Amino acid sequence: MMRISTISRPRMQFTDSHAWIDLNGSVGFVGVSAHRLQGIEKILHVKWCCRKGTIEQGVLVAEVTTSNAVIPVYAPVACRFLGANHQVENNPDLMLQSPHDKGWLFFVSPLKAPGQVKLLSPGDYQKLVQEKSRG
């Protein structure tokens, strides 16, 4: 089993579907949380469902096919798609090795200011994960 890095980016926020976004000025990097990737041994490939133009919050952007599941990745905010992480396209397991850093999937330009979008702080996301695991 690969060692999963849980390094957190300083501006990282989460969705309840286990996506994260790190907003840095007018650009946001999007990936899948380390929690969601726990127990996965291999990522086979990323299938892009929506890879250009304007994307509404909650729209399916990609599906990550793993050795034991398909993980849907939804747009965490209304945004303009700017591009994919070519390192992940060439080496999908980078998502497992560094899910909150080098393993980001795509980057976007949000259409609304960060304060106008309902996302979870790292602490609130941890609470959500703990509640679901007890549930």
Coordinates of C-alpha atoms in Angstrom, one line a residue:
M1 CA 0.0 0.0 0.0
M2 CA 1.3 3.5 -0.8
R3 CA 2.0 6.0 1.9
I4 CA -0.5 8.8 1.7
S5 CA 0.6 12.3 2.3
T6 CA -1.9 14.4 4.2
I7 CA -0.2 17.8 3.8
S8 CA -2.8 20.4 3.7
R9 CA -2.6 23.6 1.7
P10 CA -3.1 26.8 3.8
R11 CA -6.2 28.0 1.9
M12 CA -7.8 24.6 1.3
Q13 CA -11.5 24.1 1.6
F14 CA -13.6 21.0 1.1
T15 CA -16.9 19.8 -0.2
D16 CA -19.1 17.1 1.4
S17 CA -18.3 14.9 -1.7
H18 CA -14.6 14.8 -0.7
A19 CA -13.2 17.3 -3.2
W20 CA -10.9 20.1 -2.1
I21 CA -10.1 23.5 -3.6
D22 CA -7.1 25.6 -2.8
L23 CA -8.0 29.2 -3.8
N24 CA -4.9 31.3 -4.5
G25 CA -6.1 34.7 -5.8
S26 CA -8.0 34.2 -9.0
V27 CA -7.0 30.6 -9.4
G28 CA -8.2 27.5 -7.6
F29 CA -6.5 24.0 -7.6
V30 CA -9.0 21.1 -7.2
G31 CA -8.3 17.6 -6.0
V32 CA -9.7 14.6 -4.1
S33 CA -9.2 14.4 -0.3
A34 CA -6.8 12.1 1.3
H35 CA -9.7 10.7 3.4
R36 CA -11.6 9.6 0.3
L37 CA -8.4 8.0 -1.2
Q38 CA -7.7 5.9 2.0
G39 CA -7.5 2.2 1.2
I40 CA -7.1 2.6 -2.5
E41 CA -4.1 0.8 -3.8
K42 CA -4.0 2.0 -7.5
I43 CA -5.5 4.7 -9.6
L44 CA -6.1 3.4 -13.2
H45 CA -7.0 6.6 -15.0
V46 CA -9.0 9.8 -15.0
K47 CA -12.0 10.2 -17.3
W48 CA -12.8 13.8 -18.1
C49 CA -16.5 14.6 -18.2
C50 CA -16.3 18.4 -18.5
R51 CA -13.0 19.9 -19.4
K52 CA -13.7 23.4 -20.9
G53 CA -15.6 26.6 -20.5
T54 CA -17.8 27.6 -17.7
I55 CA -18.8 24.9 -15.2
E56 CA -21.6 25.3 -12.6
Q57 CA -20.9 24.3 -8.9
G58 CA -21.8 20.6 -8.5
V59 CA -21.3 19.5 -12.1
L60 CA -19.4 16.3 -12.7
V61 CA -15.9 17.3 -14.0
A62 CA -14.1 13.9 -13.8
E63 CA -14.3 10.3 -12.7
V64 CA -11.3 8.8 -11.1
T65 CA -11.2 5.0 -11.8
T66 CA -9.3 3.1 -9.1
S67 CA -8.6 -0.6 -8.5
N68 CA -11.8 -0.9 -6.5
A69 CA -14.1 2.2 -7.2
V70 CA -15.0 5.1 -9.4
I71 CA -14.7 8.4 -7.6
P72 CA -16.8 11.2 -9.1
V73 CA -15.2 14.7 -8.8
Y74 CA -17.6 17.6 -8.9
A75 CA -16.8 21.3 -9.4
P76 CA -16.6 22.7 -5.9
V77 CA -17.5 26.2 -7.1
A78 CA -18.9 27.8 -10.2
C79 CA -15.8 28.4 -12.3
R80 CA -14.1 28.5 -15.6
F81 CA -12.0 25.4 -16.4
L82 CA -8.3 26.4 -16.9
G83 CA -6.6 23.1 -17.3
A84 CA -5.7 19.6 -16.1
N85 CA -2.7 18.5 -14.1
H86 CA -0.6 16.8 -16.8
Q87 CA 1.6 15.1 -14.2
V88 CA -1.5 13.3 -12.8
E89 CA -2.7 12.4 -16.3
N90 CA 0.7 10.7 -16.9
N91 CA 1.0 9.2 -13.4
P92 CA -2.5 8.9 -11.8
D93 CA -1.0 7.4 -8.6
L94 CA 0.4 10.8 -7.8
M95 CA -3.1 11.5 -6.4
L96 CA -2.4 8.7 -3.8
Q97 CA 1.2 9.8 -3.1
S98 CA 0.4 13.5 -2.6
P99 CA -3.4 14.0 -2.6
H100 CA -3.3 17.5 -1.1
D101 CA -0.3 18.8 -2.9
K102 CA 1.2 17.5 -6.2
G103 CA -1.8 15.2 -6.8
W104 CA -4.3 18.0 -7.7
L105 CA -6.5 17.2 -10.7
F106 CA -7.4 20.5 -12.4
F107 CA -7.3 24.2 -11.9
V108 CA -10.1 26.8 -12.3
S109 CA -10.9 30.4 -12.1
P110 CA -13.8 30.8 -9.6
L111 CA -16.8 33.0 -10.8
K112 CA -17.6 34.2 -7.3
A113 CA -15.5 35.6 -4.5
P114 CA -14.5 32.9 -1.9
G115 CA -16.7 34.3 0.8
Q116 CA -19.8 33.9 -1.4
V117 CA -19.4 30.1 -1.8
K118 CA -20.4 27.5 0.9
L119 CA -17.4 25.2 1.4
L120 CA -16.1 23.4 4.5
S121 CA -13.0 24.5 6.4
P122 CA -10.5 21.7 7.2
G123 CA -11.9 21.5 10.7
D124 CA -15.5 21.3 9.5
Y125 CA -14.5 18.7 7.0
Q126 CA -12.8 16.6 9.7
K127 CA -16.0 16.8 11.8
L128 CA -18.1 15.7 8.8
V129 CA -15.8 12.7 8.1
Q130 CA -15.9 11.7 11.8
E131 CA -19.7 11.9 11.9
K132 CA -20.1 9.8 8.7
S133 CA -17.7 7.2 10.1
R134 CA -19.8 6.9 13.3
G135 CA -23.0 7.0 11.4

